[in-house]
């Protein structure tokens, strides 16, 4: 375990020396790596004004560590020594104990969560993870209550790439079998939608339409007061990304009578 801390601190020091940057000019993204189960965390370092990963560090699980182990908290503590900057984020935050919430808020990290895992893997979580950790799984509302920026991701191909499925799961907190997991973490439809309204640079900050900005729009079949009760991709009629249409729903012509 000591070697993991050393490698992380050494990586931050190495980048500061080689790239001639201050700690505040580095950004770190933490993400878990799965095969059949969680095997390790991977920490990718980028420059604060860029998205390209310039260096990576592996944080392997050791001994009896698993998804319920607070590895993210340990990684955060090591990174805190290097100094947090705007843009630092935690991917997944699959298990977030209460005692790390204050530290996460102080660090200013953004959480990228995957609420659809409650639907897709929730029954496995209920079976294999201790009941005392169930309320810590894929938190959503708690992060908002603590003013910790929150955004949604897919983790595709390990999870669905459909954001509407993730939104429904964030609201219902239902597993595939219909059981509830973490009902206190449920979001309302507006909060669930906001998970996907940020930019790549600031995913936890919702964008707003302004005159002159490049269009990033999703046109729905129904008004929001109807769509919010459905949260389905079947309502999507047109998607415009950076001013260019990338999806248009095909309407089948009426069958001849």
Coordinates of N, CA and C in Angstrom, one line a residue, residues 70-215:
X70 N -12.5 2.2 0.5 CA -12.4 3.6 0.2 C -11.0 3.9 -0.5
X71 N -10.8 3.3 -1.6 CA -9.5 3.6 -2.3 C -9.5 5.1 -2.9
X72 N -10.7 5.5 -3.3 CA -10.8 6.9 -3.8 C -10.4 7.9 -2.8
X73 N -10.8 7.7 -1.5 CA -10.4 8.6 -0.5 C -8.9 8.6 -0.3
X74 N -8.3 7.4 -0.4 CA -6.8 7.4 -0.2 C -6.1 8.1 -1.4
X75 N -6.6 7.9 -2.6 CA -6.1 8.6 -3.7 C -6.2 10.1 -3.6
X76 N -7.4 10.5 -3.1 CA -7.7 12.0 -2.9 C -6.7 12.6 -1.9
X77 N -6.4 11.8 -0.8 CA -5.5 12.3 0.2 C -4.1 12.5 -0.4
X78 N -3.7 11.6 -1.2 CA -2.4 11.7 -1.9 C -2.3 12.9 -2.8
X79 N -3.4 13.0 -3.6 CA -3.4 14.1 -4.6 C -3.5 15.5 -3.9
X80 N -4.1 15.5 -2.7 CA -4.3 16.8 -2.0 C -2.9 17.4 -1.6
X81 N -2.0 16.5 -1.4 CA -0.6 17.0 -1.1 C 0.0 17.8 -2.3
X82 N -0.4 17.4 -3.5 CA 0.0 18.1 -4.7 C -0.8 19.4 -5.0
X83 N -1.9 19.5 -4.3 CA -2.7 20.7 -4.5 C -3.8 20.5 -5.5
X84 N -5.1 20.7 -5.2 CA -6.2 20.6 -6.1 C -6.3 21.8 -7.0
X85 N -6.9 21.6 -8.2 CA -7.2 22.8 -9.1 C -8.6 22.6 -9.6
X86 N -9.1 23.6 -10.2 CA -10.4 23.5 -10.8 C -10.3 22.5 -12.0
X87 N -11.3 21.6 -12.1 CA -11.3 20.6 -13.1 C -10.9 19.2 -12.6
X88 N -10.4 19.1 -11.4 CA -10.1 17.8 -10.9 C -11.5 17.0 -10.8
X89 N -11.5 15.7 -11.1 CA -12.7 15.0 -11.0 C -12.5 13.6 -10.6
X90 N -13.6 13.0 -10.1 CA -13.6 11.6 -9.6 C -14.6 10.8 -10.5
X91 N -14.1 9.9 -11.3 CA -15.0 9.1 -12.1 C -15.6 8.0 -11.2
X92 N -16.9 7.8 -11.4 CA -17.7 6.8 -10.7 C -18.1 7.2 -9.3
X93 N -17.1 7.3 -8.4 CA -17.4 7.5 -7.0 C -18.4 6.4 -6.6
X94 N -18.1 5.1 -6.9 CA -19.0 4.0 -6.8 C -19.4 3.8 -5.3
X95 N -18.5 4.0 -4.4 CA -18.7 3.9 -3.0 C -18.2 5.1 -2.3
X96 N -19.0 5.9 -1.7 CA -18.5 7.2 -1.1 C -19.0 7.2 0.3
X97 N -18.1 6.9 1.3 CA -18.5 7.0 2.7 C -18.8 8.5 3.1
X98 N -19.6 8.6 4.1 CA -19.9 10.0 4.6 C -18.7 10.8 5.0
X99 N -17.6 10.1 5.5 CA -16.5 10.9 6.1 C -15.7 11.6 5.0
X100 N -15.8 11.2 3.7 CA -15.0 11.8 2.7 C -15.7 13.0 2.0
X101 N -17.0 13.2 2.3 CA -17.7 14.2 1.6 C -17.2 15.6 1.9
X102 N -16.8 15.9 3.1 CA -16.3 17.3 3.4 C -15.0 17.5 2.7
X103 N -14.1 16.5 2.6 CA -12.9 16.6 1.9 C -13.1 16.8 0.4
X104 N -14.0 16.1 -0.2 CA -14.3 16.3 -1.6 C -14.8 17.7 -1.9
X105 N -15.6 18.2 -1.0 CA -16.1 19.6 -1.2 C -15.0 20.6 -1.1
X106 N -14.1 20.4 -0.1 CA -13.0 21.3 0.1 C -12.0 21.2 -1.1
X107 N -11.8 20.1 -1.7 CA -11.0 19.9 -2.8 C -11.6 20.5 -4.1
X108 N -12.9 20.6 -4.1 CA -13.5 21.2 -5.3 C -13.6 20.2 -6.5
X109 N -13.6 18.9 -6.2 CA -13.6 17.9 -7.3 C -15.0 17.8 -7.8
X110 N -15.1 17.4 -9.1 CA -16.4 17.1 -9.7 C -16.5 15.6 -9.8
X111 N -17.7 15.1 -9.4 CA -18.0 13.6 -9.5 C -18.7 13.3 -10.8
X112 N -18.2 12.3 -11.6 CA -18.8 11.8 -12.8 C -19.4 10.5 -12.4
X113 N -20.7 10.4 -12.3 CA -21.4 9.2 -11.8 C -22.1 8.4 -12.9
X114 N -22.4 7.2 -12.6 CA -23.1 6.3 -13.6 C -24.3 5.7 -12.9
X115 N -25.4 6.5 -12.8 CA -26.6 5.9 -12.0 C -27.2 4.7 -12.7
X116 N -27.0 4.5 -14.0 CA -27.6 3.4 -14.7 C -27.0 2.1 -14.2
X117 N -25.9 2.1 -13.5 CA -25.4 0.9 -12.9 C -26.3 0.4 -11.8
X118 N -27.1 1.3 -11.2 CA -28.1 0.8 -10.2 C -29.1 -0.1 -10.9
X119 N -29.5 0.2 -12.1 CA -30.4 -0.6 -12.9 C -29.7 -1.9 -13.4
X120 N -28.5 -1.7 -14.0 CA -27.8 -2.8 -14.7 C -27.1 -3.8 -13.7
X121 N -26.6 -3.3 -12.6 CA -25.8 -4.1 -11.7 C -26.3 -4.1 -10.3
X122 N -27.4 -3.4 -10.0 CA -27.9 -3.2 -8.7 C -28.3 -4.5 -8.0
X123 N -28.8 -5.5 -8.7 CA -29.2 -6.7 -8.0 C -27.9 -7.5 -7.5
X124 N -26.8 -7.3 -8.3 CA -25.5 -7.9 -7.9 C -25.0 -7.2 -6.7
X125 N -25.1 -5.8 -6.7 CA -24.7 -5.1 -5.5 C -25.4 -5.5 -4.3
X126 N -26.7 -5.6 -4.4 CA -27.5 -6.0 -3.2 C -27.1 -7.4 -2.7
X127 N -26.7 -8.2 -3.6 CA -26.4 -9.6 -3.2 C -24.9 -9.7 -2.6
X128 N -24.0 -9.0 -3.2 CA -22.6 -9.2 -2.9 C -22.0 -8.1 -2.0
X129 N -22.6 -7.0 -1.9 CA -22.0 -5.9 -1.1 C -22.8 -5.8 0.3
X130 N -22.0 -5.6 1.3 CA -22.6 -5.6 2.7 C -23.7 -4.5 2.7
X131 N -24.8 -4.8 3.4 CA -25.9 -3.9 3.5 C -25.6 -2.5 4.1
X132 N -24.6 -2.5 4.9 CA -24.2 -1.2 5.5 C -23.6 -0.2 4.5
X133 N -23.1 -0.8 3.3 CA -22.5 0.1 2.3 C -23.5 0.4 1.2
X134 N -24.8 -0.1 1.2 CA -25.7 0.1 0.2 C -26.0 1.6 0.0
X135 N -26.2 2.4 1.1 CA -26.5 3.8 0.9 C -25.4 4.6 0.4
X136 N -24.2 4.0 0.3 CA -23.0 4.8 -0.2 C -22.8 4.5 -1.7
X137 N -23.6 3.7 -2.3 CA -23.4 3.3 -3.7 C -23.9 4.3 -4.7
X138 N -23.1 4.8 -5.6 CA -23.5 5.7 -6.6 C -24.4 6.8 -6.1
X139 N -23.9 7.5 -5.1 CA -24.7 8.6 -4.6 C -25.0 9.6 -5.7
X140 N -26.1 10.3 -5.5 CA -26.4 11.4 -6.4 C -26.9 12.7 -5.5
X141 N -28.0 12.5 -4.9 CA -28.6 13.6 -4.1 C -27.6 14.1 -3.0
X142 N -26.9 13.2 -2.4 CA -26.0 13.6 -1.3 C -24.9 14.6 -1.9
X143 N -24.4 14.3 -3.1 CA -23.4 15.2 -3.6 C -24.0 16.6 -3.9
X144 N -25.2 16.6 -4.4 CA -25.8 17.9 -4.6 C -26.1 18.7 -3.3
X145 N -26.5 17.9 -2.3 CA -26.7 18.5 -1.0 C -25.5 19.1 -0.4
X146 N -24.3 18.5 -0.7 CA -23.0 19.0 -0.2 C -22.4 20.0 -1.1
X147 N -23.1 20.4 -2.2 CA -22.6 21.3 -3.2 C -21.3 20.8 -3.8
X148 N -21.3 19.5 -4.1 CA -20.2 18.9 -4.8 C -20.7 18.8 -6.3
X149 N -20.0 19.4 -7.3 CA -20.4 19.3 -8.7 C -20.6 17.9 -9.1
X150 N -21.7 17.6 -9.8 CA -22.1 16.3 -10.2 C -22.4 16.2 -11.7
X151 N -22.0 15.2 -12.4 CA -22.3 15.0 -13.8 C -22.5 13.5 -14.1
X152 N -23.0 13.2 -15.2 CA -23.3 11.8 -15.6 C -22.4 11.3 -16.7
X153 N -22.0 10.1 -16.7 CA -21.2 9.5 -17.7 C -21.8 8.1 -18.0
X154 N -21.3 7.4 -19.0 CA -21.8 6.1 -19.4 C -20.9 4.9 -19.0
X155 N -19.6 5.2 -19.0 CA -18.6 4.1 -18.8 C -18.8 3.0 -19.9
X156 N -19.4 3.4 -21.1 CA -19.5 2.4 -22.2 C -18.1 1.9 -22.6
X157 N -18.0 0.7 -23.0 CA -19.0 -0.3 -23.2 C -19.4 -1.1 -22.0
X158 N -19.0 -0.7 -20.8 CA -19.3 -1.5 -19.6 C -20.7 -1.1 -19.1
X159 N -21.3 -0.1 -19.6 CA -22.6 0.3 -19.3 C -23.3 0.9 -20.5
X160 N -24.6 1.1 -20.5 CA -25.3 1.7 -21.6 C -24.8 3.1 -21.9
X161 N -24.8 3.4 -23.2 CA -24.4 4.7 -23.6 C -25.6 5.6 -23.7
X162 N -26.8 5.2 -23.4 CA -28.0 5.9 -23.4 C -28.2 6.8 -22.2
X163 N -28.1 8.1 -22.3 CA -28.2 9.0 -21.1 C -29.6 8.9 -20.5
X164 N -30.6 8.6 -21.4 CA -32.0 8.6 -20.8 C -32.2 7.5 -19.9
X165 N -31.5 6.3 -20.2 CA -31.6 5.2 -19.2 C -31.0 5.6 -17.9
X166 N -29.8 6.3 -17.9 CA -29.2 6.8 -16.7 C -30.1 7.8 -16.0
X167 N -30.8 8.7 -16.7 CA -31.7 9.6 -16.0 C -32.8 8.9 -15.3
X168 N -33.4 7.9 -16.0 CA -34.5 7.2 -15.3 C -34.0 6.5 -14.1
X169 N -32.8 5.9 -14.1 CA -32.3 5.2 -13.0 C -32.0 6.2 -11.9
X170 N -31.5 7.3 -12.2 CA -31.2 8.4 -11.2 C -32.5 8.8 -10.4
X171 N -33.6 8.8 -11.1 CA -34.9 9.1 -10.5 C -35.5 8.0 -9.8
X172 N -35.5 6.8 -10.3 CA -36.2 5.7 -9.7 C -35.4 4.9 -8.7
X173 N -34.0 4.8 -9.0 CA -33.1 4.0 -8.1 C -33.6 2.6 -8.1
X174 N -34.1 2.1 -9.2 CA -34.6 0.7 -9.2 C -33.6 -0.2 -9.9
X175 N -33.5 -1.4 -9.4 CA -32.6 -2.4 -10.1 C -33.4 -3.1 -11.2
X176 N -32.8 -4.0 -11.9 CA -33.5 -4.7 -13.0 C -34.6 -5.6 -12.5
X177 N -34.5 -6.0 -11.3 CA -35.6 -6.9 -10.7 C -36.7 -6.0 -10.0
X178 N -36.5 -4.7 -10.0 CA -37.5 -3.8 -9.4 C -37.2 -3.4 -8.0
X179 N -36.1 -3.9 -7.4 CA -35.8 -3.5 -6.0 C -35.2 -2.1 -6.0
X180 N -35.4 -1.4 -4.8 CA -34.9 -0.1 -4.7 C -33.5 -0.1 -4.0
X181 N -32.6 0.7 -4.5 CA -31.3 0.8 -4.0 C -30.9 2.2 -3.8
X182 N -30.8 2.6 -2.5 CA -30.4 4.0 -2.2 C -31.5 5.0 -2.6
X183 N -32.7 4.8 -2.1 CA -33.8 5.7 -2.4 C -33.5 7.1 -2.0
X184 N -32.7 7.3 -0.9 CA -32.4 8.7 -0.5 C -31.5 9.4 -1.4
X185 N -31.0 8.7 -2.4 CA -30.1 9.4 -3.4 C -30.8 9.7 -4.7
X186 N -32.1 9.5 -4.7 CA -32.9 9.8 -5.9 C -32.9 11.2 -6.3
X187 N -32.9 11.5 -7.6 CA -33.0 12.9 -8.1 C -34.3 13.1 -8.7
X188 N -34.7 14.4 -8.9 CA -35.9 14.7 -9.6 C -35.5 14.7 -11.1
X189 N -36.5 14.7 -12.0 CA -36.2 14.7 -13.4 C -35.3 15.8 -13.9
X190 N -35.5 17.0 -13.3 CA -34.7 18.2 -13.7 C -33.2 18.0 -13.3
X191 N -33.0 17.5 -12.1 CA -31.6 17.2 -11.6 C -31.0 16.1 -12.5
X192 N -31.8 15.1 -12.8 CA -31.2 14.0 -13.6 C -30.8 14.5 -15.0
X193 N -31.6 15.3 -15.6 CA -31.3 15.9 -16.9 C -30.0 16.7 -16.8
X194 N -29.9 17.5 -15.7 CA -28.7 18.4 -15.6 C -27.4 17.6 -15.5
X195 N -27.5 16.3 -15.2 CA -26.2 15.5 -15.2 C -25.6 15.5 -16.5
X196 N -26.3 15.8 -17.6 CA -25.8 15.7 -19.0 C -25.8 17.0 -19.7
X197 N -25.9 18.1 -19.0 CA -26.0 19.4 -19.6 C -24.7 20.2 -19.4
X198 N -23.7 19.6 -18.9 CA -22.4 20.3 -18.8 C -21.5 20.2 -20.0
X199 N -20.4 20.8 -20.0 CA -19.4 20.7 -21.1 C -18.4 19.7 -20.7
X200 N -17.5 19.3 -21.7 CA -16.4 18.4 -21.4 C -15.5 19.0 -20.4
X201 N -15.3 20.3 -20.5 CA -14.3 21.0 -19.7 C -14.9 21.2 -18.2
X202 N -16.2 21.5 -18.1 CA -16.8 21.7 -16.8 C -18.1 20.9 -16.7
X203 N -18.0 19.6 -16.6 CA -19.1 18.7 -16.7 C -20.2 18.9 -15.6
X204 N -19.7 19.4 -14.5 CA -20.7 19.6 -13.4 C -21.4 20.9 -13.3
X205 N -21.1 21.7 -14.4 CA -21.7 23.1 -14.5 C -22.7 23.1 -15.7
X206 N -24.0 23.3 -15.4 CA -25.0 23.2 -16.5 C -24.8 24.4 -17.4
X207 N -24.9 24.1 -18.7 CA -24.8 25.2 -19.7 C -26.2 25.8 -19.9
X208 N -26.2 27.0 -20.4 CA -27.5 27.7 -20.8 C -27.4 28.3 -22.2
X209 N -28.5 28.3 -22.9 CA -28.5 28.8 -24.2 C -28.3 30.3 -24.2
X210 N -27.4 30.8 -25.0 CA -27.1 32.3 -25.0 C -27.0 32.7 -26.5
X211 N -27.4 33.9 -26.8 CA -27.3 34.4 -28.2 C -25.8 34.3 -28.7
X212 N -25.7 33.7 -29.9 CA -24.4 33.7 -30.6 C -23.5 32.4 -30.2
X213 N -24.0 31.6 -29.3 CA -23.2 30.4 -29.0 C -23.5 29.3 -30.0
X214 N -22.5 28.4 -30.2 CA -22.7 27.3 -31.1 C -23.8 26.4 -30.5
X215 N -24.6 25.9 -31.4 CA -25.8 25.1 -31.0 C -25.4 23.7 -30.5

